[in-house]
Short mmCIF file of C-alpha atoms in Angstrom, two decimals:
data_model
loop_
_atom_site.label_atom_id
_atom_site.label_comp_id
_atom_site.label_asym_id
_atom_site.label_seq_id
_atom_site.Cartn_x
_atom_site.Cartn_y
_atom_site.Cartn_z
CA MET A 1 -84.22 127.67 137.26
CA PRO A 2 -86.79 125.97 135.03
CA GLN A 3 -89.97 127.92 134.45
CA ASN A 4 -92.40 125.09 133.78
CA ILE A 5 -92.82 121.37 134.07
CA ARG A 6 -93.50 119.05 131.13
CA PHE A 7 -95.68 116.00 131.42
CA ALA A 8 -95.59 115.12 127.74
CA ARG A 9 -92.36 113.24 127.06
CA PRO A 10 -90.46 114.96 124.21
CA ILE A 11 -88.68 112.98 121.51
CA ALA A 12 -84.99 113.07 122.36
CA LEU A 13 -82.46 113.63 119.63
CA ILE A 14 -80.71 110.39 120.53
CA VAL A 15 -83.93 108.55 119.62
CA LEU A 16 -84.18 110.36 116.33
CA LEU A 17 -80.74 109.13 115.45
CA THR A 18 -82.40 105.80 114.75
CA LEU A 19 -84.55 107.25 111.98
CA PRO A 20 -83.61 106.93 108.31
CA CYS A 21 -81.20 109.51 106.97
CA TYR A 22 -82.42 109.38 103.39
CA GLN A 23 -83.29 113.01 102.76
CA GLY A 24 -81.39 114.41 99.81
CA LEU A 25 -79.71 111.13 98.91
CA ALA A 26 -81.79 110.52 95.79
CA GLN A 27 -80.87 113.72 94.02
CA GLY A 28 -77.31 112.57 93.45
CA THR A 29 -75.96 116.05 94.18
CA VAL A 30 -74.86 115.58 97.78
CA VAL A 31 -71.12 115.96 98.23
CA ASP A 32 -70.13 114.42 101.56
CA GLU A 33 -67.87 116.24 103.95
CA ILE A 34 -66.22 114.62 106.96
CA VAL A 35 -67.40 116.61 109.97
CA ALA A 36 -66.03 114.44 112.80
CA ILE A 37 -63.72 111.52 113.50
CA VAL A 38 -64.30 109.47 116.67
CA GLY A 39 -61.85 106.86 117.90
CA GLU A 40 -59.59 105.10 115.46
CA ASN A 41 -61.88 104.79 112.45
CA LYS A 42 -65.39 106.16 113.06
CA ILE A 43 -66.11 108.86 110.48
CA ILE A 44 -69.23 111.05 110.71
CA LEU A 45 -70.36 112.66 107.46
CA LYS A 46 -72.23 115.91 106.98
CA SER A 47 -74.89 114.08 104.96
CA GLU A 48 -75.63 111.89 108.01
CA ILE A 49 -76.28 114.93 110.18
CA ASP A 50 -78.26 116.69 107.45
CA GLY A 51 -80.54 113.68 107.05
CA ILE A 52 -81.20 113.35 110.77
CA VAL A 53 -81.85 117.07 111.15
CA THR A 54 -84.33 116.93 108.28
CA SER A 55 -86.21 114.19 110.12
CA ILE A 56 -86.18 116.20 113.35
CA VAL A 57 -87.51 119.42 111.89
CA GLN A 58 -90.19 117.59 109.89
CA GLN A 59 -91.42 115.39 112.75
CA GLN A 60 -91.36 118.08 115.42
CA GLU A 61 -92.43 120.87 113.04
CA LEU A 62 -89.43 123.04 113.90
CA GLU A 63 -87.53 125.64 111.95
CA TYR A 64 -84.04 124.56 110.90
CA SER A 65 -81.27 126.11 112.96
CA ASP A 66 -77.53 125.67 113.34
CA ASP A 67 -78.19 124.91 117.00
CA ILE A 68 -80.28 121.83 116.10
CA TRP A 69 -77.62 120.73 113.62
CA TYR A 70 -74.83 121.07 116.18
CA GLN A 71 -76.82 119.34 118.94
CA THR A 72 -77.49 116.45 116.57
CA LEU A 73 -73.80 116.18 115.74
CA GLN A 74 -72.94 116.07 119.46
CA GLN A 75 -75.56 113.36 120.03
CA LEU A 76 -74.07 111.23 117.25
CA ILE A 77 -70.57 111.76 118.66
CA ASP A 78 -71.85 110.72 122.09
CA GLN A 79 -73.30 107.54 120.61
CA SER A 80 -70.02 106.79 118.85
CA VAL A 81 -68.06 107.37 122.08
CA LEU A 82 -70.35 104.98 123.96
CA ALA A 83 -69.94 102.38 121.21
CA GLU A 84 -66.15 102.76 121.34
CA HIS A 85 -66.12 102.16 125.10
CA ALA A 86 -68.54 99.25 124.70
CA ARG A 87 -66.13 97.57 122.27
CA ARG A 88 -63.45 97.79 124.94
CA ASP A 89 -65.74 96.19 127.53
CA THR A 90 -65.41 92.40 127.31
CA ASN A 91 -68.68 91.96 129.22
CA ILE A 92 -70.68 93.54 126.38
CA VAL A 93 -71.32 91.26 123.43
CA VAL A 94 -73.51 92.07 120.43
CA THR A 95 -74.42 89.07 118.31
CA GLU A 96 -75.11 89.05 114.61
CA ASP A 97 -78.64 87.87 115.39
CA GLN A 98 -79.20 91.02 117.46
CA VAL A 99 -77.92 93.19 114.63
CA ASP A 100 -80.04 91.33 112.06
CA GLN A 101 -83.20 91.70 114.14
CA ALA A 102 -82.67 95.42 114.75
CA LEU A 103 -81.73 95.95 111.10
CA ASN A 104 -84.89 94.18 109.93
CA GLN A 105 -87.00 96.33 112.23
CA ARG A 106 -85.33 99.48 110.93
CA ILE A 107 -85.74 98.51 107.27
CA ASN A 108 -89.37 97.48 107.74
CA ALA A 109 -90.14 100.73 109.59
CA MET A 110 -88.56 102.77 106.80
CA ILE A 111 -90.50 100.90 104.11
CA GLN A 112 -93.73 101.34 106.04
CA GLN A 113 -93.01 105.04 106.49
CA LEU A 114 -92.26 105.57 102.80
CA GLY A 115 -94.89 103.21 101.42
CA SER A 116 -92.77 100.77 99.44
CA GLN A 117 -89.35 99.20 99.00
CA VAL A 118 -89.09 100.85 95.58
CA ARG A 119 -89.56 104.29 97.17
CA LEU A 120 -86.86 103.53 99.74
CA GLU A 121 -84.41 102.40 97.07
CA ASP A 122 -85.18 105.48 94.96
CA LEU A 123 -84.51 107.83 97.88
CA TYR A 124 -81.21 106.15 98.72
CA GLY A 125 -80.26 105.59 95.10
CA LYS A 126 -79.23 102.07 96.11
CA SER A 127 -80.61 98.54 96.22
CA LEU A 128 -82.06 97.17 99.43
CA VAL A 129 -78.99 94.94 99.83
CA GLN A 130 -76.69 97.97 99.64
CA ILE A 131 -78.88 99.94 102.08
CA ARG A 132 -78.71 97.08 104.58
CA ALA A 133 -74.94 96.95 104.23
CA ASP A 134 -74.64 100.71 104.79
CA LEU A 135 -76.83 100.62 107.91
CA ARG A 136 -75.32 97.51 109.49
CA ASP A 137 -72.41 99.20 111.27
CA GLN A 138 -74.64 102.06 112.42
CA ILE A 139 -77.10 99.57 113.91
CA ARG A 140 -74.30 97.67 115.65
CA ASP A 141 -72.93 100.90 117.13
CA GLN A 142 -76.35 101.86 118.39
CA ILE A 143 -76.86 98.50 120.12
CA LEU A 144 -73.39 98.72 121.66
CA SER A 145 -73.98 102.25 122.94
CA ASP A 146 -77.41 101.35 124.32
CA GLN A 147 -76.05 98.34 126.20
CA PHE A 148 -73.09 100.27 127.58
CA GLN A 149 -75.34 103.14 128.64
CA SER A 150 -77.71 100.75 130.43
CA THR A 151 -74.84 99.40 132.55
CA LYS A 152 -74.44 102.88 134.01
CA MET A 153 -78.07 103.96 134.23
CA ARG A 154 -79.93 100.88 135.44
CA GLY A 155 -78.74 101.19 139.03
CA LEU A 156 -79.54 104.89 139.34
CA ARG A 157 -82.26 105.66 141.90
CA ILE A 158 -83.90 108.77 143.25
CA THR A 159 -85.01 109.44 146.82
CA PRO A 160 -88.33 111.01 147.89
CA THR A 161 -86.36 114.04 149.13
CA GLU A 162 -84.76 114.50 145.72
CA VAL A 163 -88.17 114.20 144.04
CA ARG A 164 -89.66 116.90 146.25
CA GLU A 165 -86.65 119.18 145.79
CA TRP A 166 -86.88 118.76 142.01
CA PHE A 167 -90.60 119.51 142.00
CA ALA A 168 -90.16 122.54 144.27
CA GLN A 169 -88.22 124.30 141.49
CA PHE A 170 -91.40 124.94 139.54
CA PRO A 171 -93.68 127.90 140.40
CA THR A 172 -97.19 126.73 141.20
CA ASP A 173 -98.78 128.89 138.52
CA SER A 174 -96.56 127.28 135.85
CA LEU A 175 -97.71 123.74 136.60
CA PRO A 176 -99.97 122.15 133.99
CA VAL A 177 -103.57 121.14 134.55
CA LEU A 178 -104.03 117.42 133.97
CA PRO A 179 -107.21 115.79 132.60
CA PRO A 180 -109.03 113.06 134.60
CA ILE A 181 -106.92 110.05 135.60
CA VAL A 182 -107.92 106.50 136.54
CA ARG A 183 -106.13 103.45 137.86
CA VAL A 184 -107.88 100.19 136.96
CA SER A 185 -107.58 96.43 136.68
CA HIS A 186 -109.66 94.26 134.38
CA VAL A 187 -110.54 90.72 133.33
CA VAL A 188 -110.77 90.28 129.55
CA LYS A 189 -112.66 87.81 127.41
CA TYR A 190 -112.58 87.80 123.61
CA PRO A 191 -115.81 87.20 121.68
CA GLU A 192 -116.04 84.01 119.64
CA ILE A 193 -115.21 84.55 115.99
CA LEU A 194 -118.06 83.34 113.79
CA PRO A 195 -117.18 80.20 111.77
CA GLU A 196 -118.06 81.91 108.51
CA ALA A 197 -115.49 84.67 109.21
CA GLU A 198 -112.75 82.06 109.70
CA GLN A 199 -113.89 80.16 106.63
CA GLU A 200 -113.81 83.29 104.48
CA ALA A 201 -110.19 84.05 105.45
CA LEU A 202 -109.21 80.42 104.84
CA GLU A 203 -110.84 80.44 101.41
CA ILE A 204 -109.10 83.68 100.41
CA ILE A 205 -105.66 82.41 101.40
CA GLY A 206 -106.43 79.15 99.57
CA VAL A 207 -107.29 80.95 96.34
CA ILE A 208 -104.08 83.01 96.65
CA ARG A 209 -102.04 79.84 97.12
CA ASP A 210 -103.63 78.20 94.09
CA SER A 211 -102.73 81.25 91.96
CA ILE A 212 -99.09 80.91 93.00
CA VAL A 213 -98.89 77.13 92.54
CA THR A 214 -100.47 77.26 89.06
CA GLY A 215 -98.16 80.07 87.96
CA VAL A 216 -100.92 82.63 87.49
CA SER A 217 -99.05 85.05 89.77
CA THR A 218 -96.13 85.20 92.19
CA LEU A 219 -96.08 85.26 95.95
CA GLU A 220 -94.36 88.65 95.88
CA SER A 221 -96.97 90.21 93.61
CA LEU A 222 -99.91 88.85 95.56
CA ALA A 223 -98.33 89.86 98.89
CA ARG A 224 -98.13 93.44 97.69
CA LYS A 225 -101.81 93.34 96.64
CA TYR A 226 -103.45 91.32 99.36
CA SER A 227 -101.24 90.62 102.41
CA GLU A 228 -102.52 92.27 105.56
CA ASP A 229 -99.13 92.18 107.27
CA ILE A 230 -98.33 95.87 106.90
CA GLY A 231 -94.69 95.35 107.87
CA SER A 232 -93.93 93.09 104.90
CA ALA A 233 -96.61 93.61 102.24
CA GLN A 234 -94.66 96.28 100.36
CA THR A 235 -91.53 94.09 100.29
CA GLY A 236 -93.41 91.22 98.69
CA GLY A 237 -94.00 89.54 102.04
CA ARG A 238 -90.30 89.07 102.76
CA TYR A 239 -88.49 88.96 106.09
CA GLU A 240 -84.74 88.42 106.08
CA SER A 241 -82.65 86.77 108.82
CA MET A 242 -85.40 86.17 111.37
CA ALA A 243 -84.65 83.95 114.37
CA LEU A 244 -87.21 81.17 114.80
CA GLY A 245 -87.43 82.07 118.48
CA ASP A 246 -88.73 85.53 117.56
CA LEU A 247 -91.71 84.09 115.66
CA VAL A 248 -94.99 82.95 117.19
CA PRO A 249 -94.93 79.16 117.75
CA GLU A 250 -97.45 78.32 115.02
CA PHE A 251 -95.41 80.26 112.46
CA ALA A 252 -92.02 79.01 113.70
CA ALA A 253 -93.16 75.38 113.47
CA ILE A 254 -93.91 75.72 109.74
CA ALA A 255 -90.81 77.83 109.02
CA ALA A 256 -88.61 75.20 110.69
CA ARG A 257 -90.19 72.24 108.90
CA ILE A 258 -90.73 73.01 105.21
CA ASP A 259 -87.93 72.79 102.66
CA PRO A 260 -86.45 75.99 101.19
CA GLY A 261 -88.45 76.97 98.10
CA GLU A 262 -91.53 75.00 99.18
CA LEU A 263 -94.84 76.83 99.57
CA SER A 264 -96.70 75.81 102.72
CA GLN A 265 -100.32 74.83 102.98
CA PRO A 266 -102.53 77.51 104.59
CA PHE A 267 -102.08 77.60 108.37
CA LYS A 268 -103.43 79.66 111.24
CA SER A 269 -101.61 81.86 113.77
CA PRO A 270 -102.95 84.40 116.28
CA PHE A 271 -102.78 86.96 113.45
CA GLY A 272 -104.90 85.08 110.90
CA TYR A 273 -104.22 82.67 108.02
CA HIS A 274 -100.85 82.48 106.25
CA ILE A 275 -99.00 80.80 103.45
CA LEU A 276 -95.23 80.73 103.81
CA ARG A 277 -92.19 80.06 101.67
CA VAL A 278 -88.75 79.66 103.23
CA ASN A 279 -86.17 81.29 100.96
CA GLU A 280 -83.17 80.20 103.03
CA ARG A 281 -82.62 78.64 106.44
CA VAL A 282 -79.30 78.55 108.29
CA GLY A 283 -79.61 76.92 111.67
CA ASP A 284 -82.37 78.71 113.54
CA VAL A 285 -82.30 81.77 111.26
CA VAL A 286 -84.67 81.96 108.31
CA ASP A 287 -85.23 84.20 105.33
CA PHE A 288 -88.87 83.81 104.34
CA SER A 289 -91.77 85.35 102.43
CA HIS A 290 -95.41 85.04 103.46
CA ILE A 291 -98.93 86.33 102.91
CA LEU A 292 -101.34 87.02 105.76
CA ILE A 293 -105.12 87.28 105.54
CA ASN A 294 -106.72 88.54 108.72
CA ILE A 295 -109.89 87.07 110.17
CA ASP A 296 -112.67 89.66 110.34
CA ARG A 297 -112.98 89.81 114.13
CA SER A 298 -115.92 92.19 113.93
CA ARG A 299 -117.96 89.17 112.85
CA SER A 300 -118.14 87.61 116.29
CA ASP A 301 -120.55 86.47 118.98
CA PRO A 302 -119.97 87.96 122.46
CA THR A 303 -122.60 85.80 124.20
CA ASN A 304 -120.19 83.40 125.88
CA ALA A 305 -117.72 86.16 126.77
CA ILE A 306 -120.44 88.16 128.51
CA SER A 307 -121.75 85.08 130.30
CA GLU A 308 -118.29 84.07 131.55
CA LEU A 309 -117.50 87.58 132.77
CA THR A 310 -120.83 87.77 134.60
CA VAL A 311 -120.07 84.51 136.42
CA LEU A 312 -116.57 85.70 137.32
CA ARG A 313 -117.91 89.02 138.64
CA ASP A 314 -120.51 87.21 140.75
CA SER A 315 -117.82 84.90 142.14
CA ILE A 316 -115.70 87.85 143.23
CA LEU A 317 -118.62 89.60 144.91
CA THR A 318 -120.29 86.53 146.44
CA TYR A 319 -117.28 84.56 147.62
CA ASN A 320 -114.84 87.44 148.13
CA ILE A 321 -112.32 85.93 145.71
CA PRO A 322 -109.49 88.41 145.02
CA PHE A 323 -109.92 90.20 141.68
CA GLU A 324 -106.19 89.73 141.05
CA LEU A 325 -106.52 85.94 141.34
CA ILE A 326 -109.48 85.82 138.93
CA ALA A 327 -107.56 87.95 136.43
CA ARG A 328 -104.48 85.73 136.58
CA ARG A 329 -106.51 82.55 136.07
CA HIS A 330 -109.22 83.65 133.65
CA SER A 331 -108.32 86.84 131.75
CA GLU A 332 -107.50 86.24 128.08
CA GLU A 333 -105.33 89.36 127.71
CA GLU A 334 -101.94 87.87 128.54
CA ILE A 335 -100.06 91.10 129.23
CA SER A 336 -102.42 92.19 132.02
CA ALA A 337 -103.34 88.69 133.26
CA GLU A 338 -99.72 88.05 134.22
CA ILE A 339 -99.82 91.02 136.62
CA GLY A 340 -103.20 90.36 138.14
CA GLY A 341 -105.22 92.34 135.62
CA ARG A 342 -103.48 95.67 136.22
CA VAL A 343 -103.79 98.00 133.22
CA MET A 344 -100.56 99.84 132.46
CA ASP A 345 -99.27 102.20 129.80
CA PRO A 346 -97.38 99.78 127.49
CA THR A 347 -94.69 102.37 126.80
CA THR A 348 -93.98 103.85 130.23
CA GLY A 349 -95.38 101.27 132.63
CA GLU A 350 -97.45 104.03 134.26
CA ARG A 351 -100.55 102.83 136.13
CA ASP A 352 -102.33 106.19 136.40
CA LEU A 353 -103.83 106.63 132.94
CA PHE A 354 -105.54 109.59 131.31
CA VAL A 355 -109.17 108.66 130.66
CA ASP A 356 -109.31 110.62 127.42
CA VAL A 357 -106.31 108.70 126.06
CA LEU A 358 -107.82 105.33 127.02
CA GLY A 359 -110.83 106.09 124.84
CA ALA A 360 -114.60 106.39 124.93
CA ASP A 361 -115.26 102.76 125.90
CA TRP A 362 -113.09 103.02 128.99
CA LYS A 363 -114.53 106.41 129.93
CA ALA A 364 -118.11 105.17 129.67
CA THR A 365 -117.30 102.29 132.03
CA THR A 366 -115.17 104.12 134.60
CA ASP A 367 -117.58 107.05 134.79
CA THR A 368 -120.20 104.71 136.29
CA LEU A 369 -117.92 103.29 139.01
CA ASP A 370 -117.07 104.30 142.56
CA LEU A 371 -113.74 103.35 144.10
CA GLY A 372 -113.48 99.60 144.67
CA GLU A 373 -116.51 98.86 142.50
CA ILE A 374 -116.50 96.28 139.68
CA SER A 375 -118.29 97.05 136.43
CA GLN A 376 -120.77 94.93 134.58
CA PRO A 377 -119.36 93.28 131.40
CA ALA A 378 -118.70 95.96 128.77
CA GLU A 379 -117.32 96.03 125.26
CA VAL A 380 -113.92 97.68 124.93
CA THR A 381 -111.18 98.58 122.50
CA LEU A 382 -108.06 97.32 124.27
CA LEU A 383 -104.79 99.25 124.32
CA ASP A 384 -103.45 96.99 121.56
CA GLY A 385 -106.43 97.88 119.36
CA ASN A 386 -108.25 94.55 119.64
CA GLN A 387 -111.95 94.37 120.45
CA ALA A 388 -113.00 92.46 123.55
CA TRP A 389 -115.29 92.45 126.58
CA HIS A 390 -114.14 93.05 130.14
CA ILE A 391 -115.09 93.73 133.74
CA VAL A 392 -113.24 96.62 135.39
CA LEU A 393 -112.15 97.23 138.99
CA LEU A 394 -111.65 100.93 139.76
CA HIS A 395 -108.72 101.51 142.13
CA ARG A 396 -108.33 105.27 141.80
CA LYS A 397 -110.00 108.21 140.11
CA VAL A 398 -108.71 111.78 140.03
CA SER A 399 -110.68 114.56 138.35
CA THR A 400 -109.15 117.41 136.34
CA HIS A 401 -106.52 119.05 138.54
CA ARG A 402 -103.31 121.04 138.66
CA VAL A 403 -100.25 118.83 139.11
CA ASP A 404 -99.68 118.11 142.79
CA ILE A 405 -96.86 116.25 144.56
CA GLU A 406 -99.28 114.14 146.60
CA THR A 407 -101.78 113.32 143.86
CA ASP A 408 -99.24 112.78 141.06
CA TYR A 409 -96.19 111.55 142.98
CA ALA A 410 -95.48 108.54 140.74
CA ARG A 411 -95.58 110.66 137.58
CA ILE A 412 -93.41 113.37 139.13
CA GLU A 413 -90.96 110.77 140.43
CA SER A 414 -90.58 109.37 136.91
CA LEU A 415 -89.83 112.82 135.45
CA ALA A 416 -87.42 113.69 138.26
CA LEU A 417 -85.57 110.42 137.72
CA GLU A 418 -85.45 111.07 133.99
CA THR A 419 -83.85 114.46 134.68
CA LYS A 420 -81.36 112.95 137.12
CA ARG A 421 -80.41 110.30 134.59
CA ALA A 422 -79.89 112.91 131.87
CA GLU A 423 -77.65 114.99 134.14
CA GLU A 424 -75.68 111.96 135.30
CA MET A 425 -75.37 110.76 131.72
CA ARG A 426 -73.99 114.11 130.61
CA ARG A 427 -71.35 114.12 133.34
CA TRP A 428 -70.41 110.53 132.53
CA LEU A 429 -70.20 111.20 128.79
CA ASP A 430 -67.92 114.20 129.37
CA LEU A 431 -65.53 111.88 131.23
CA LEU A 432 -65.79 109.17 128.57
CA ARG A 433 -65.03 111.69 125.83
CA GLU A 434 -61.70 112.46 127.48
CA GLU A 435 -60.64 108.86 126.83
CA VAL A 436 -61.64 108.74 123.15
CA PHE A 437 -60.13 110.69 120.28
CA VAL A 438 -62.67 113.18 118.90
CA GLU A 439 -61.78 115.65 116.15
CA LEU A 440 -64.13 118.07 114.37
CA HIS A 441 -63.66 119.15 110.77
CA GLY A 442 -65.11 121.66 108.33
CA THR A 443 -68.68 122.73 109.10
CA ALA A 444 -68.57 121.11 112.53
CA SER A 445 -65.36 122.88 113.46
CA ASP A 446 -66.83 126.23 112.40
CA MET A 447 -69.98 125.65 114.46
CA SER A 448 -67.92 124.49 117.42
CA SER A 449 -66.16 127.85 117.51
CA LYS A 450 -69.51 129.61 117.43
CA PHE A 451 -71.34 127.56 120.07
CA ASP A 452 -68.39 126.95 122.39
CA SER A 453 -67.70 130.67 122.59
CA THR A 454 -71.39 131.34 123.26
CA THR A 455 -71.42 128.76 126.07
CA ALA A 456 -68.28 130.21 127.60
CA SER A 457 -69.72 133.73 127.60
CA ASN A 458 -72.85 132.48 129.39
#
């Protein structure tokens, strides 16, 4: 029986399998050993497992152990088994565009983590082209396994009785104490950016463009020095194989129109001012390089935002207009406006939010409100990091408390469902493994003897 309940979601090993496995590759001394064969031709190498385990122990600050190594191997085998079954399922199709997009995200994340493309290539001992080629099949397998897994898990539900039975396993004195929680909706208005801030960004991007056109410098060099797009600056501003539909409209319009090799005039998107060069375009897929200069949004005038929010608040209170309707029609934060102003955790979808995590701006506002009350306009750092002004409706407030089935039902339900899914997934994977050839070799075979015998004795 479990001895405590966790309300911080741990990083699962299956997630860590998506991290780069570059540790030890640069030294040139790694001798690969085949540790598992899955299906007809999927080979798992010891260096793959070693790299993933290195990431796990570093990120979670753990001590290395054979148990972690063996668990990681089993997770990678599970993923390969799922991918094998997905390939047999004619209803599951993974397009090259999907693989390209996921591969670009992976490469960009790795470069951002390491600081530069050069550092990534040094650690792998390979060019970026070779790294992409090596990762392509792994990315495709991951997408296949994720899609196949979702076909099984998406219909899984949990009843209130099951939730209460799951929660009843935990002794009361082992339950954690949670900090204050609020449930809120808001209407957001962004302050007007001062003209001089826009003009400054436009002038900077213009000077950069002139330096490229006159041959003083290259786009790649200036992107590394000045571009404020963190995801591409270290790669010289380059994005490979991006679908036009994945780009914001202002950017996609330019990328679809200019000729390959041509350098665009400065143009504006929601992110700031850009210049763009299309390196190659095939249909709706483009390889491009760009430079972004952000607009200094701290140089803004909130007068109109405050005035508009004050009018909206008065309309709600005077004419009894539903807050949800005002948010849908007038809030400038799209993600919350679409759902009537409800503020949700962008990762979990949870509506009950820890005040301390929201930040000082939110706390200062919610601390002044009673249930059902609407705040005066207040400045806020939104969950996406942008600065804005908003009015807040307080739906729920819970002070510091020990976890309780009535107070925290939604959070407990989510954890209980997560546990049920994990258990169901394990049973399902055990059945799927019986239909796919899996053979362990070398180090893996030795560890299997150790851990299988330990499990049997328990």
